[in-house]
Coordinates of C-alpha atoms in Angstrom, one line a residue:
X6 CA -14.9 18.2 16.4
X7 CA -16.1 20.5 13.5
X8 CA -12.6 20.6 12.3
X9 CA -13.0 17.0 11.3
X10 CA -16.3 17.6 9.4
X11 CA -16.4 17.3 5.6
X12 CA -19.8 18.9 5.3
X13 CA -20.2 20.8 2.1
X14 CA -17.2 19.2 0.5
X15 CA -17.0 17.1 -2.6
X16 CA -14.6 14.1 -2.5
X17 CA -13.5 12.0 -5.4
X18 CA -12.0 8.6 -4.5
X19 CA -10.4 6.5 -7.2
X20 CA -10.5 2.7 -6.9
X21 CA -13.6 3.1 -4.7
X22 CA -15.1 -0.2 -5.8
X23 CA -13.7 -2.4 -3.1
X24 CA -11.2 -2.6 -0.2
X25 CA -9.4 0.6 1.0
X26 CA -11.0 2.8 -1.6
X27 CA -14.5 1.7 -0.7
X28 CA -13.8 2.2 3.1
X29 CA -12.5 5.7 2.4
X30 CA -15.5 6.6 0.3
X31 CA -17.9 5.4 3.0
X32 CA -16.1 7.1 5.8
X33 CA -15.9 10.5 3.9
X34 CA -19.7 10.2 3.3
X35 CA -20.1 9.6 7.0
X36 CA -18.1 12.7 7.7
X37 CA -20.5 14.8 5.5
X38 CA -18.8 14.8 2.1
X39 CA -20.6 14.2 -1.2
X40 CA -18.7 11.4 -2.6
X41 CA -17.8 10.6 -6.3
X42 CA -16.8 7.0 -6.5
X43 CA -14.4 6.3 -9.4
X44 CA -13.2 2.9 -10.7
X45 CA -12.7 1.1 -14.0
X46 CA -15.1 -1.8 -13.1
X47 CA -18.1 -0.1 -11.5
X48 CA -18.8 0.9 -7.9
X49 CA -22.2 -0.8 -7.4
X50 CA -21.4 -2.3 -4.0
X51 CA -20.0 1.1 -2.7
X52 CA -23.0 3.0 -4.0
X53 CA -25.3 0.8 -2.0
X54 CA -23.5 1.9 1.1
X55 CA -23.6 5.7 0.3
X56 CA -27.0 6.9 -0.7
X57 CA -26.6 9.9 -3.1
X58 CA -23.0 9.2 -4.2
X59 CA -22.1 9.5 -7.8
X60 CA -20.2 7.0 -10.0
X61 CA -17.5 7.8 -12.4
X62 CA -15.7 5.5 -14.9
X63 CA -11.9 6.0 -14.9
X64 CA -9.6 3.4 -16.3
X65 CA -6.0 4.3 -15.4
X66 CA -4.5 1.9 -17.8
X67 CA -4.7 5.3 -19.6
X68 CA -2.6 7.5 -17.3
X69 CA -4.3 10.6 -18.7
X70 CA -7.9 9.3 -18.0
X71 CA -8.6 12.0 -15.4
X72 CA -7.1 14.9 -17.3
X73 CA -10.5 16.6 -18.1
X74 CA -12.4 15.5 -14.9
X75 CA -11.9 18.6 -13.0
X76 CA -12.5 21.2 -15.7
X77 CA -16.3 21.4 -15.3
X78 CA -16.7 19.5 -12.0
X79 CA -16.0 21.0 -8.6
X80 CA -14.0 18.6 -6.4
X81 CA -12.6 19.7 -3.0
X82 CA -10.8 16.4 -2.1
X83 CA -9.0 14.0 -4.3
X84 CA -8.0 10.5 -3.0
X85 CA -5.7 8.6 -5.3
X86 CA -6.2 5.1 -4.2
X87 CA -6.5 3.1 -7.5
X88 CA -3.6 0.8 -8.0
X89 CA -2.5 -2.7 -9.2
X90 CA 0.2 -5.1 -8.3
X91 CA 2.3 -7.7 -10.1
X92 CA 4.4 -10.4 -8.3
X93 CA 7.4 -12.2 -9.7
X94 CA 11.2 -12.7 -9.1
X95 CA 13.2 -9.7 -10.2
X96 CA 15.2 -11.8 -12.7
X97 CA 11.9 -12.9 -14.3
X98 CA 9.9 -9.7 -14.1
X99 CA 8.5 -8.6 -17.5
X100 CA 8.5 -5.3 -19.2
X101 CA 4.8 -5.5 -19.5
X102 CA 4.2 -6.0 -15.8
X103 CA 6.7 -3.2 -15.1
X104 CA 4.9 -0.7 -17.4
X105 CA 1.3 -1.5 -16.4
X106 CA 2.0 -1.0 -12.7
X107 CA 4.0 2.1 -13.2
X108 CA 1.3 3.6 -15.5
X109 CA -1.5 3.0 -13.0
X110 CA 0.2 3.5 -9.7
X111 CA 2.6 6.5 -10.4
X112 CA 2.1 8.1 -13.8
X113 CA -1.8 8.3 -13.5
X114 CA -1.5 9.4 -10.0
X115 CA 0.7 12.3 -11.0
X116 CA -1.3 13.5 -13.9
X117 CA -4.6 13.2 -11.9
X118 CA -3.0 15.4 -9.1
X119 CA -1.9 17.8 -11.9
X120 CA -5.4 18.0 -13.3
X121 CA -6.9 18.5 -9.8
X122 CA -4.2 21.0 -8.9
X123 CA -4.9 23.3 -11.9
X124 CA -8.4 23.8 -10.6
X125 CA -7.6 23.8 -6.9
X126 CA -4.9 26.4 -7.3
X127 CA -7.2 28.8 -9.1
X128 CA -9.6 28.9 -6.1
X129 CA -6.8 28.5 -3.5
X130 CA -8.0 25.5 -1.7
X131 CA -8.0 21.7 -2.1
X132 CA -6.9 18.5 -0.4
X133 CA -5.1 15.6 -2.0
X134 CA -4.6 12.2 -0.2
X135 CA -2.4 9.8 -2.1
X136 CA -2.3 6.1 -1.1
X137 CA 1.4 5.1 -0.8
X138 CA 2.6 1.9 1.0
X139 CA 5.1 0.5 3.4
X140 CA 7.0 -0.2 0.3
X141 CA 7.4 3.6 -0.1
X142 CA 10.0 3.1 2.7
X143 CA 11.1 -0.5 2.2
X144 CA 12.1 -2.9 -0.7
X145 CA 9.7 -5.6 -0.4
X146 CA 10.0 -9.0 -2.1
X147 CA 9.0 -10.0 -5.7
X148 CA 7.2 -6.6 -6.4
X149 CA 9.8 -4.5 -8.2
X150 CA 7.4 -2.2 -10.1
X151 CA 5.1 -1.8 -7.2
X152 CA 8.0 -0.9 -4.9
X153 CA 9.4 1.6 -7.5
X154 CA 6.0 3.2 -8.0
X155 CA 5.2 3.5 -4.3
X156 CA 8.6 5.2 -3.7
X157 CA 7.6 7.5 -6.4
X158 CA 4.2 8.2 -4.8
X159 CA 6.0 9.4 -1.6
X160 CA 8.3 11.7 -3.7
X161 CA 5.6 13.1 -5.8
X162 CA 3.6 13.9 -2.7
X163 CA 6.5 15.8 -1.2
X164 CA 7.3 17.6 -4.4
X165 CA 3.6 18.8 -4.8
X166 CA 3.5 19.8 -1.2
X167 CA 6.5 22.0 -1.7
X168 CA 5.0 23.7 -4.7
X169 CA 1.4 24.1 -3.5
X170 CA 1.3 24.4 0.3
X171 CA 1.6 28.1 0.2
X172 CA -1.2 28.3 -2.3
X173 CA -3.9 26.6 -0.2
X174 CA -3.6 23.0 -1.4
X175 CA -2.6 20.2 1.0
X176 CA -0.9 17.2 -0.5
X177 CA -0.3 14.3 1.8
X178 CA -0.2 10.5 1.6
X179 CA -1.1 7.4 3.7
X180 CA 1.2 4.4 3.8
X181 CA -1.1 1.4 4.7
X182 CA 0.5 -1.4 6.5
X183 CA -0.5 -5.0 5.8
X184 CA -4.3 -4.7 5.2
X185 CA -6.7 -7.6 4.5
X186 CA -7.8 -6.7 0.9
X187 CA -7.7 -8.3 -2.5
X188 CA -4.1 -7.2 -3.1
X189 CA -2.9 -9.2 -0.1
X190 CA -5.0 -12.3 -0.6
X191 CA -2.1 -14.3 -1.9
X192 CA 0.1 -13.4 1.2
X193 CA -2.6 -14.3 3.7
X194 CA -3.1 -17.6 1.9
X195 CA 0.6 -18.5 2.3
X196 CA 0.9 -19.9 5.9
X197 CA 4.6 -19.2 6.2
X198 CA 4.3 -15.6 4.9
X199 CA 1.2 -14.9 6.9
X200 CA 2.8 -16.0 10.1
X201 CA 6.1 -14.1 9.4
X202 CA 4.1 -10.9 8.7
X203 CA 1.9 -11.2 11.8
X204 CA 4.9 -11.8 14.0
X205 CA 6.4 -8.5 12.8
X206 CA 3.3 -6.4 13.4
X207 CA 3.2 -5.0 17.0
X208 CA -0.5 -4.8 16.9
X209 CA -0.7 -8.5 16.3
X210 CA -3.2 -8.5 13.4
X211 CA -3.7 -7.6 9.8
X212 CA -5.2 -4.2 9.3
X213 CA -8.8 -3.6 8.0
X214 CA -9.6 -1.2 5.3
X215 CA -11.5 0.9 7.8
X216 CA -8.3 1.5 9.6
X217 CA -7.1 3.5 6.8
X218 CA -10.4 5.5 6.3
X219 CA -10.1 7.5 9.4
X220 CA -6.7 8.8 8.6
X221 CA -7.9 9.8 5.1
X222 CA -10.8 11.8 6.6
X223 CA -8.3 13.5 9.0
X224 CA -5.9 14.5 6.1
X225 CA -8.9 15.8 4.1
X226 CA -10.3 17.8 6.9
X227 CA -9.5 21.3 8.4
X228 CA -7.9 19.6 11.3
X229 CA -5.0 18.8 9.0
X230 CA -4.7 22.3 7.5
X231 CA -1.1 22.6 8.6
X232 CA 0.0 19.1 7.4
X233 CA 1.8 19.1 4.2
X234 CA 4.0 16.5 2.4
X235 CA 3.5 13.9 5.1
X236 CA 3.5 10.1 4.4
X237 CA 1.4 8.9 7.3
X238 CA 2.0 5.2 8.1
X239 CA -1.0 3.4 9.3
X240 CA 0.7 0.0 9.8
X241 CA 0.0 -1.4 13.3
X242 CA 3.5 -0.4 14.3
X243 CA 5.3 -2.3 11.5
X244 CA 7.8 0.5 10.8
X245 CA 8.5 1.0 14.5
X246 CA 9.6 -2.6 14.9

């Protein structure tokens, strides 16, 4: 089991204040990593769960917010979890909502990977885990910019793996299924949508944030050293249906 240990590693998790990001941060700490919790609103609740963790303010409304983070700070593992969502019919979707989602969910993710990669490539080691989505594979409903961005996350993950795999840097992604978080609160509150979603999930339940955390630890560990460019669905069987 030592291959799954993160002892001695430093992990930076974006969007670590709640939901999936918080669960990943906690589980990486449990696996032995020193965790840096990044968000735009503060990670107080997460820090309570992880004694000794650091906090870092990053607001990806500026896609270049992390461009200098890795210059004087050693980080072994980067988890790009921060993201936002906007919902509306495609015919009514605004340019503002399009741009805000694309900036946070895709542009910021790429340039954060770039900044991390510059440092990781010099030392010949590093792990990136991007948080993609089922909508990296499917179209979804009423979330055009989110769908476009998450398709982009899958593509960027594969591109970076192609360029960096031989240089000691693993780049992979996780595609969460329907997880009970703030982002899905509106869906769970809609009886018809909630029922339709549950009927489609072979596991018969919404996922928990902790269901994603174990996959993140695996991809960040030596157990996944030969895993490159994968978009791992953790979805209760949704895509198999």
